[in-house]
Short mmCIF file of C-alpha atoms and ligand atoms in Angstrom, two decimals:
data_model
loop_
_atom_site.label_atom_id
_atom_site.label_comp_id
_atom_site.label_asym_id
_atom_site.label_seq_id
_atom_site.Cartn_x
_atom_site.Cartn_y
_atom_site.Cartn_z
CA MET H 1 0.72 33.51 -13.19
CA GLN H 2 -1.16 31.10 -15.99
CA ARG H 3 -5.22 31.13 -15.59
CA ASP H 4 -6.21 27.94 -14.12
CA GLN H 5 -8.67 27.10 -17.07
CA GLN H 6 -9.63 23.98 -15.16
CA VAL H 7 -10.75 25.40 -12.74
CA PHE H 8 -12.85 28.00 -14.38
CA ASP H 9 -13.98 25.55 -16.80
CA ILE H 10 -15.98 23.94 -13.89
CA ILE H 11 -17.06 27.41 -12.35
CA GLN H 12 -18.79 27.88 -15.41
CA LYS H 13 -20.63 24.52 -15.46
CA GLU H 14 -21.69 25.22 -11.98
CA LEU H 15 -23.32 28.50 -13.36
CA ASN H 16 -25.14 26.76 -16.41
CA ARG H 17 -26.01 24.27 -13.90
CA GLN H 18 -27.74 27.41 -11.77
CA ARG H 19 -28.78 28.88 -14.97
CA ASN H 20 -30.96 26.23 -16.36
CA GLY H 21 -32.30 24.23 -13.21
CA ILE H 22 -35.18 25.06 -10.49
CA GLU H 23 -33.68 25.59 -7.00
CA LEU H 24 -35.49 24.88 -4.70
CA ILE H 25 -33.27 24.01 -1.25
CA ALA H 26 -34.76 26.21 0.96
CA SER H 27 -31.20 27.72 2.27
CA GLU H 28 -30.25 28.92 -1.21
CA ASN H 29 -30.77 31.71 -3.21
CA PHE H 30 -28.66 33.68 -5.90
CA THR H 31 -27.11 37.00 -4.72
CA SER H 32 -26.89 39.97 -6.91
CA LEU H 33 -23.56 40.42 -8.98
CA GLN H 34 -21.83 43.27 -7.08
CA VAL H 35 -22.40 40.81 -3.99
CA MET H 36 -20.05 38.57 -5.57
CA GLN H 37 -18.37 40.79 -7.16
CA ALA H 38 -16.87 42.14 -3.90
CA MET H 39 -16.55 38.71 -2.30
CA GLY H 40 -13.92 38.88 -4.71
CA ASN H 41 -11.40 41.48 -3.65
CA VAL H 42 -8.27 42.62 -2.39
CA MET H 43 -9.70 42.54 1.03
CA THR H 44 -9.46 39.15 1.09
CA ASN H 45 -5.57 39.62 1.71
CA LYS H 46 -6.21 41.39 4.75
CA TYR H 47 -5.61 40.26 8.34
CA ALA H 48 -7.89 42.04 10.73
CA GLU H 49 -8.57 40.23 14.02
CA GLY H 50 -10.30 42.24 16.23
CA TYR H 51 -12.97 45.24 15.55
CA PRO H 52 -13.24 48.25 13.46
CA GLY H 53 -11.09 51.00 15.53
CA ARG H 54 -9.60 48.41 17.83
CA ARG H 55 -7.40 45.41 15.14
CA TYR H 56 -4.37 43.47 16.52
CA TYR H 57 -2.48 44.96 12.70
CA GLY H 58 -1.95 47.94 10.75
CA GLY H 59 -3.34 49.22 7.75
CA CYS H 60 -7.45 48.49 8.63
CA GLU H 61 -8.48 51.82 8.20
CA PHE H 62 -10.54 50.31 4.60
CA VAL H 63 -11.27 47.09 6.18
CA ASP H 64 -12.88 49.27 9.43
CA GLU H 65 -14.61 51.38 7.09
CA THR H 66 -16.71 49.08 5.22
CA GLU H 67 -17.03 46.20 8.54
CA GLN H 68 -18.77 49.48 10.05
CA LEU H 69 -20.70 50.15 7.12
CA ALA H 70 -22.12 46.73 7.62
CA ILE H 71 -22.64 46.68 11.55
CA ASP H 72 -24.78 50.03 10.78
CA ARG H 73 -26.55 48.44 7.97
CA ILE H 74 -27.78 45.56 9.15
CA LYS H 75 -28.59 47.20 12.14
CA GLU H 76 -30.70 49.25 10.47
CA VAL H 77 -32.17 45.97 8.40
CA PHE H 78 -33.83 44.59 12.14
CA ASN H 79 -33.97 48.22 14.31
CA CYS H 80 -31.23 46.64 16.57
CA GLU H 81 -28.82 48.04 18.73
CA TYR H 82 -25.99 45.05 18.71
CA ALA H 83 -24.51 43.41 15.22
CA ASN H 84 -21.14 41.32 14.80
CA VAL H 85 -20.78 40.62 10.88
CA GLN H 86 -17.45 38.83 11.57
CA PRO H 87 -19.28 34.84 11.63
CA HIS H 88 -17.34 33.06 9.07
CA SER H 89 -21.01 30.87 9.18
CA GLY H 90 -24.43 30.11 11.00
CA ALA H 91 -22.77 27.68 12.82
CA GLN H 92 -20.12 30.01 13.83
CA ALA H 93 -22.51 32.43 14.77
CA ASN H 94 -24.64 29.89 17.35
CA ALA H 95 -21.02 28.48 18.68
CA SER H 96 -19.89 31.96 19.46
CA VAL H 97 -23.12 32.69 21.59
CA LEU H 98 -23.04 29.51 23.85
CA LEU H 99 -19.27 30.00 24.11
CA ALA H 100 -20.17 33.50 25.70
CA ILE H 101 -22.70 32.18 27.61
CA LEU H 102 -22.19 28.06 28.80
CA LYS H 103 -19.71 26.34 30.50
CA PRO H 104 -19.35 22.61 29.14
CA GLY H 105 -21.86 20.60 30.61
CA ASP H 106 -24.54 23.31 30.78
CA LYS H 107 -27.92 22.52 29.72
CA ILE H 108 -29.27 23.55 26.34
CA LEU H 109 -32.76 22.86 24.74
CA GLY H 110 -33.55 23.19 20.99
CA LEU H 111 -35.67 21.51 18.68
CA ASP H 112 -34.94 18.55 17.96
CA LEU H 113 -33.02 17.70 14.31
CA SER H 114 -35.65 15.23 13.69
CA MET H 115 -38.04 17.47 14.16
CA GLY H 116 -37.17 20.63 11.99
CA GLY H 117 -33.94 22.05 14.15
CA HIS H 118 -30.36 22.54 13.39
CA LEU H 119 -27.21 20.13 14.14
CA THR H 120 -25.86 23.51 15.99
CA HIS H 121 -28.97 23.71 18.52
CA GLY H 122 -27.65 20.25 20.18
CA SER H 123 -27.54 17.56 17.98
CA PRO H 124 -24.83 14.65 19.75
CA VAL H 125 -23.11 14.67 16.36
CA ASN H 126 -22.15 18.65 16.36
CA PHE H 127 -20.20 20.39 19.62
CA SER H 128 -23.42 21.64 20.74
CA GLY H 129 -24.73 18.14 21.64
CA LYS H 130 -20.74 17.28 22.86
CA LEU H 131 -19.81 20.09 24.87
CA TYR H 132 -23.31 20.86 25.92
CA GLN H 133 -25.89 18.66 27.33
CA PRO H 134 -28.29 18.87 25.20
CA HIS H 135 -32.68 18.48 25.42
CA PHE H 136 -35.40 18.87 23.05
CA TYR H 137 -38.60 19.52 22.22
CA GLY H 138 -40.15 18.56 18.97
CA VAL H 139 -43.65 19.27 17.15
CA HIS H 140 -47.09 18.35 17.50
CA LYS H 141 -48.24 14.55 15.77
CA GLU H 142 -50.73 15.87 14.73
CA THR H 143 -50.62 19.11 13.88
CA GLY H 144 -46.99 20.05 12.95
CA LEU H 145 -46.51 22.99 15.30
CA VAL H 146 -44.49 23.43 17.53
CA ASN H 147 -44.67 21.67 21.36
CA TYR H 148 -44.80 24.31 23.50
CA GLU H 149 -46.20 22.13 26.15
CA GLN H 150 -43.26 20.08 25.67
CA LEU H 151 -40.82 22.52 25.33
CA GLU H 152 -42.21 24.25 29.15
CA GLU H 153 -42.15 20.87 30.19
CA VAL H 154 -38.64 20.06 29.85
CA ALA H 155 -37.45 23.37 30.71
CA ARG H 156 -38.77 23.26 33.86
CA LYS H 157 -37.85 19.91 34.42
CA GLU H 158 -34.12 20.34 33.45
CA LYS H 159 -33.94 24.46 33.68
CA PRO H 160 -31.07 24.74 30.71
CA GLN H 161 -29.34 27.36 30.88
CA VAL H 162 -30.18 28.49 27.33
CA ILE H 163 -33.72 27.40 25.17
CA ILE H 164 -33.32 27.80 21.47
CA CYS H 165 -35.50 28.61 19.51
CA GLY H 166 -35.58 28.72 15.26
CA ALA H 167 -35.54 25.95 12.87
CA SER H 168 -34.09 24.15 9.08
CA ALA H 169 -37.40 23.07 8.11
CA TYR H 170 -40.70 24.48 9.84
CA SER H 171 -42.90 26.07 8.09
CA ARG H 172 -44.66 27.97 10.50
CA ASP H 173 -44.20 31.38 12.65
CA TRP H 174 -42.75 31.10 16.84
CA ASP H 175 -44.11 32.56 19.57
CA TYR H 176 -41.15 33.82 20.94
CA ALA H 177 -43.39 35.71 24.11
CA ARG H 178 -44.49 32.03 24.98
CA ILE H 179 -40.87 30.74 24.82
CA ARG H 180 -39.27 33.79 27.15
CA LYS H 181 -42.10 33.55 29.39
CA VAL H 182 -40.71 30.24 30.52
CA ALA H 183 -36.95 31.26 29.89
CA ASP H 184 -37.40 34.07 32.59
CA GLU H 185 -39.48 31.26 34.94
CA VAL H 186 -36.78 28.59 34.79
CA GLY H 187 -33.94 31.32 34.58
CA ALA H 188 -32.66 30.75 30.86
CA PHE H 189 -31.55 32.76 27.97
CA VAL H 190 -33.34 32.21 24.80
CA MET H 191 -31.46 32.05 21.81
CA ALA H 192 -33.20 32.51 18.52
CA ASP H 193 -31.94 31.36 15.32
CA ILE H 194 -33.26 33.23 12.48
CA ALA H 195 -31.35 31.72 9.37
CA HIS H 196 -33.71 30.44 7.09
CA PRO H 197 -36.67 33.25 7.32
CA ALA H 198 -34.51 36.54 8.06
CA GLY H 199 -35.45 38.05 5.28
CA LEU H 200 -39.36 38.08 6.29
CA ILE H 201 -39.02 39.18 9.49
CA ALA H 202 -37.07 41.79 8.54
CA LYS H 203 -39.85 43.14 6.37
CA GLY H 204 -41.96 42.74 9.54
CA LEU H 205 -43.85 39.55 7.40
CA LEU H 206 -42.99 37.44 10.46
CA ALA H 207 -43.26 38.08 14.55
CA SER H 208 -40.11 39.59 15.08
CA PRO H 209 -37.64 38.06 18.03
CA PHE H 210 -35.74 41.17 19.41
CA GLU H 211 -38.26 41.98 21.74
CA HIS H 212 -38.26 38.56 23.49
CA CYS H 213 -34.97 36.78 22.90
CA HIS H 214 -31.67 37.57 23.96
CA PHE H 215 -29.89 36.42 21.21
CA VAL H 216 -30.10 36.40 17.97
CA THR H 217 -28.60 34.61 15.26
CA SER H 218 -28.80 33.64 11.03
CA THR H 219 -26.90 33.48 8.43
CA THR H 220 -26.44 36.00 5.77
CA HIS H 221 -27.12 33.92 2.43
CA LYS H 222 -30.41 32.24 2.82
CA THR H 223 -33.44 34.61 2.49
CA LEU H 224 -31.04 37.51 2.74
CA ARG H 225 -29.64 37.33 -0.26
CA GLY H 226 -26.19 37.69 0.79
CA PRO H 227 -22.72 36.61 0.56
CA ARG H 228 -22.05 32.91 2.54
CA GLY H 229 -21.82 33.94 5.85
CA GLY H 230 -23.51 34.30 9.73
CA ILE H 231 -24.52 37.43 11.80
CA ILE H 232 -25.15 37.96 15.69
CA LEU H 233 -27.50 40.79 17.11
CA MET H 234 -29.23 41.89 20.13
CA GLY H 235 -32.16 43.95 19.98
CA LYS H 236 -31.00 45.80 22.71
CA ASP H 237 -27.09 45.10 24.60
CA PHE H 238 -27.98 44.29 28.00
CA GLU H 239 -25.80 43.61 31.53
CA ASN H 240 -26.10 40.23 32.03
CA PRO H 241 -28.64 38.94 34.53
CA PHE H 242 -26.63 36.09 35.31
CA GLY H 243 -23.43 37.23 36.01
CA LEU H 244 -21.29 36.09 33.42
CA LYS H 245 -17.99 37.01 33.74
CA ASP H 246 -15.20 37.14 30.96
CA VAL H 247 -11.64 35.31 31.43
CA LYS H 248 -10.58 38.07 33.47
CA GLY H 249 -13.28 37.58 35.93
CA ASN H 250 -15.15 41.03 35.01
CA ILE H 251 -18.96 41.00 34.80
CA ARG H 252 -19.14 42.40 31.11
CA MET H 253 -21.79 43.61 29.14
CA MET H 254 -23.39 41.05 27.13
CA SER H 255 -21.71 42.71 23.37
CA ASN H 256 -18.09 42.61 24.95
CA LEU H 257 -18.78 39.09 26.09
CA LEU H 258 -20.14 38.15 22.11
CA ASP H 259 -17.29 39.97 20.53
CA MET H 260 -15.39 38.37 22.97
CA ALA H 261 -17.19 34.82 22.14
CA VAL H 262 -16.48 35.35 18.35
CA PHE H 263 -13.00 36.12 17.96
CA PRO H 264 -10.63 35.47 20.02
CA GLY H 265 -13.06 32.58 21.03
CA ILE H 266 -13.64 31.04 18.07
CA GLN H 267 -12.35 32.38 14.95
CA GLY H 268 -9.58 34.15 14.20
CA GLY H 269 -9.04 36.87 11.39
CA PRO H 270 -12.43 37.91 9.75
CA LEU H 271 -12.58 37.47 6.03
CA GLU H 272 -13.05 41.30 5.11
CA HIS H 273 -14.09 40.76 1.57
CA VAL H 274 -17.16 38.76 2.54
CA ILE H 275 -17.92 41.60 5.27
CA ALA H 276 -17.87 43.90 2.10
CA ALA H 277 -20.30 42.05 0.13
CA LYS H 278 -22.19 41.52 3.82
CA ALA H 279 -22.09 45.53 3.56
CA ILE H 280 -23.63 45.72 0.07
CA ALA H 281 -26.00 43.01 0.80
CA PHE H 282 -27.88 44.64 3.95
CA GLY H 283 -28.21 47.95 1.49
CA GLU H 284 -29.92 46.09 -0.93
CA ILE H 285 -32.05 44.95 1.68
CA LEU H 286 -32.80 48.04 2.72
CA SER H 287 -34.04 48.82 -0.81
CA ASP H 288 -37.94 48.53 -1.66
CA ASP H 289 -36.70 46.18 -4.24
CA TYR H 290 -35.86 43.54 -1.82
CA THR H 291 -39.20 44.89 0.08
CA ARG H 292 -41.10 43.61 -2.90
CA TYR H 293 -39.17 40.32 -2.79
CA ALA H 294 -40.11 39.38 0.49
CA LYS H 295 -43.79 39.58 0.27
CA GLN H 296 -43.14 38.03 -3.39
CA ILE H 297 -41.74 35.09 -1.64
CA GLN H 298 -44.62 34.83 1.02
CA ILE H 299 -46.97 34.95 -1.48
CA ASN H 300 -45.08 32.36 -3.82
CA ALA H 301 -44.58 29.90 -0.80
CA GLN H 302 -48.55 29.87 -0.50
CA ALA H 303 -49.18 29.40 -4.13
CA MET H 304 -46.85 26.52 -3.90
CA ALA H 305 -48.23 24.64 -0.93
CA LYS H 306 -51.96 25.39 -2.07
CA ALA H 307 -50.76 23.85 -5.52
CA PHE H 308 -49.09 20.77 -3.77
CA VAL H 309 -52.00 20.07 -2.10
CA ALA H 310 -54.37 20.14 -4.18
CA LYS H 311 -52.36 17.33 -5.70
CA GLY H 312 -52.47 15.14 -3.17
CA TYR H 313 -49.35 16.22 -1.08
CA ASN H 314 -48.97 15.86 2.76
CA ILE H 315 -47.33 19.19 3.83
CA ILE H 316 -46.77 18.90 7.40
CA SER H 317 -48.94 21.31 9.56
CA GLY H 318 -50.38 21.84 6.02
CA GLY H 319 -49.36 24.74 4.69
CA THR H 320 -46.69 27.28 5.16
CA ASP H 321 -46.23 30.93 6.64
CA ASN H 322 -42.49 31.25 5.64
CA HIS H 323 -40.33 30.89 2.39
CA LEU H 324 -40.82 26.69 2.72
CA MET H 325 -42.67 23.54 3.25
CA LEU H 326 -42.33 20.02 4.24
CA ILE H 327 -43.57 17.44 2.42
CA ASP H 328 -44.33 13.58 3.89
CA LEU H 329 -44.02 11.45 0.86
CA ARG H 330 -45.42 8.57 2.33
CA ASN H 331 -48.71 8.97 0.87
CA LYS H 332 -47.15 8.63 -2.93
CA ASN H 333 -45.23 5.79 -2.12
CA LEU H 334 -41.47 7.38 -2.09
CA THR H 335 -38.50 7.70 -0.04
CA GLY H 336 -37.46 12.15 -0.07
CA LYS H 337 -33.93 9.89 -1.44
CA LYS H 338 -35.85 8.26 -4.21
CA ALA H 339 -36.77 11.85 -5.01
CA GLN H 340 -34.38 13.92 -4.83
CA GLU H 341 -32.10 11.80 -6.87
CA THR H 342 -34.86 11.89 -9.67
CA LEU H 343 -35.53 15.56 -9.27
CA ASP H 344 -32.04 15.77 -10.00
CA LYS H 345 -32.50 14.29 -13.22
CA ALA H 346 -35.07 16.40 -14.25
CA HIS H 347 -32.95 19.25 -13.07
CA ILE H 348 -35.20 20.13 -10.07
CA THR H 349 -32.92 20.35 -7.39
CA LEU H 350 -33.97 20.11 -3.51
CA ASN H 351 -33.08 18.15 -0.68
CA LYS H 352 -34.57 14.82 1.17
CA ASN H 353 -35.49 15.83 4.61
CA SER H 354 -36.72 13.94 7.81
CA VAL H 355 -40.46 14.60 8.48
CA PRO H 356 -41.63 14.32 12.42
CA PHE H 357 -41.53 11.19 13.46
CA ASP H 358 -39.85 9.58 10.51
CA ASP H 359 -39.70 6.26 10.46
CA LYS H 360 -36.95 6.21 7.98
CA SER H 361 -33.18 6.90 8.36
CA PRO H 362 -31.97 10.24 7.85
CA PHE H 363 -30.19 9.49 4.58
CA VAL H 364 -32.77 8.12 3.38
CA THR H 365 -36.46 10.14 4.83
CA SER H 366 -39.55 10.62 3.90
CA GLY H 367 -39.89 14.03 3.02
CA ILE H 368 -38.52 16.43 0.71
CA ARG H 369 -37.98 20.14 1.85
CA VAL H 370 -38.88 22.86 -0.98
CA GLY H 371 -38.42 26.83 -1.01
CA VAL H 372 -38.58 29.28 -2.80
CA PRO H 373 -36.31 32.40 -2.26
CA ALA H 374 -33.98 30.82 -5.10
CA ILE H 375 -37.21 31.15 -7.85
CA THR H 376 -38.45 34.06 -6.31
CA THR H 377 -34.85 35.94 -6.88
CA ARG H 378 -35.17 34.20 -10.41
CA GLY H 379 -38.27 36.09 -11.22
CA MET H 380 -41.03 33.87 -10.36
CA ASN H 381 -44.61 34.94 -8.89
CA GLU H 382 -47.29 33.23 -7.97
CA ALA H 383 -48.67 31.84 -11.61
CA HIS H 384 -45.69 30.36 -12.42
CA MET H 385 -45.94 27.97 -8.86
CA GLN H 386 -48.47 25.79 -10.64
CA THR H 387 -45.92 24.78 -13.21
CA VAL H 388 -42.97 24.35 -10.69
CA VAL H 389 -45.23 21.86 -9.03
CA ASP H 390 -46.81 20.31 -11.95
CA PHE H 391 -42.61 19.88 -13.36
CA LEU H 392 -42.63 18.45 -10.21
CA ASP H 393 -45.46 16.06 -10.03
CA LYS H 394 -44.60 14.57 -13.25
CA VAL H 395 -41.14 13.48 -12.22
CA LEU H 396 -42.23 12.23 -8.67
CA MET H 397 -45.26 10.13 -10.39
CA ASN H 398 -42.99 8.87 -12.99
CA VAL H 399 -39.73 7.92 -11.05
CA ASP H 400 -38.89 4.83 -12.92
CA ASP H 401 -39.72 5.86 -16.01
CA ALA H 402 -36.50 7.12 -17.31
CA ALA H 403 -37.57 9.09 -21.17
CA MET H 404 -40.36 10.76 -18.86
CA VAL H 405 -37.75 12.35 -16.37
CA ASN H 406 -35.70 13.16 -19.63
CA GLY H 407 -38.54 15.33 -21.15
CA VAL H 408 -39.30 17.07 -17.66
CA ALA H 409 -35.66 18.38 -17.63
CA ASP H 410 -36.02 19.48 -21.32
CA ASP H 411 -39.31 21.12 -20.64
CA VAL H 412 -37.35 22.76 -17.34
CA HIS H 413 -34.54 23.92 -19.62
CA ALA H 414 -36.81 25.74 -21.76
CA PHE H 415 -38.88 27.28 -19.19
CA MET H 416 -35.95 28.55 -17.20
CA GLN H 417 -34.66 30.63 -19.97
CA GLN H 418 -36.94 33.20 -19.15
CA PHE H 419 -35.61 33.88 -16.00
CA PRO H 420 -31.92 35.21 -16.91
CA LEU H 421 -29.85 34.77 -14.16
CA TYR H 422 -26.07 36.73 -14.66
CA PRO H 423 -26.35 37.83 -17.94
CA GLU H 424 -23.31 40.04 -17.61
CA LEU H 425 -21.24 37.38 -16.92
CA GLY H 426 -21.65 36.23 -20.49
N1 DSN C 501 -27.48 23.54 6.04
C1 DSN C 501 -28.22 24.33 6.19
C2 DSN C 501 -29.82 23.79 5.48
O1 DSN C 501 -29.98 23.69 4.54
O2 DSN C 501 -30.89 24.51 5.69
C3 DSN C 501 -28.84 25.35 7.67
O3 DSN C 501 -27.71 25.16 7.76
#
């Protein structure tokens, strides 16, 4: 077969884009070369429906080994008892947990998408809001912090079957114990979606959900710096307290119900090549290098937040505990859309984001979300955060000055040459 140069040329352009720009999308990162290499391997050819040691296909002895390694390593990372590494994404992980514990029409309570939540936490345009009956809590207008009083009030009134915590655009830590308390009171499960801060939780830099939440889900490609994918974890496997039954009417351990919800419930054949890459990434997370990386993420985010505040930017909640911050641009007379589009021209990549109580549509928004995991992987430290904020500010204060924006693009390009990305790829 002839090499498809057309596609490889486009991939090369994407590599150049990643190399030359400043990547501030809070949910993105750069995997190690070996994680990427493992994703392009012969295991993509293999069908392996089922789980290690109990598959529906022959020839699974080697994918069994890598999948078991991935399971063992992620359990060690979080010091937890159960892991399913097959979800193709965070959305699939969340869908699997909800499928395992809910019937259509059951109630779920999650953080409102417009307040920093996620589509799979009950948004009406997502399966979670269509199949189940969604209810929401938000954040306080004055502080930007989760409104736990509202969460408790709605939980007591609606008695949901599950309370979901975790967010896509929330810069503060969570009070998992408080959520569990009200969940026990109303007879609900608690699911923590830690897709964003998972890497910081892994290293004890943020509160751990495992003691208080029945289920923990995550993506593997954000702060965990692995391949694109999802995982489901439990601190402790447990007999299901509400007597949920499998399809044959048997009451099963939660681990069995979760495994069955992923396959055959939501997915078919697992992506064993991606699972091999997950195994490598999880091994990397166990290293001292990764511990230093996770600490630097938090240091960088705090340095960046301070630099933004010094320039008069309004950060929701005033700062950050984790890897990201949400900035309300209304005092700068800018929309998130305009900011994102103009920064793109300067090769600074981030996303527009609704801010709590936003008066603009999700296509326009009043804010931007800024995250540091990717630039921290590039090797930036707290001293570089000022330079990055200076670049952003110069663009945002001159959105209609094309020459100025182009000048920043040149400066960004020059600046990024000191942080090589995948030099082995030539
Ligand atoms: N789309 C992801 C993010 O950017 O946060 C969440 O799934």
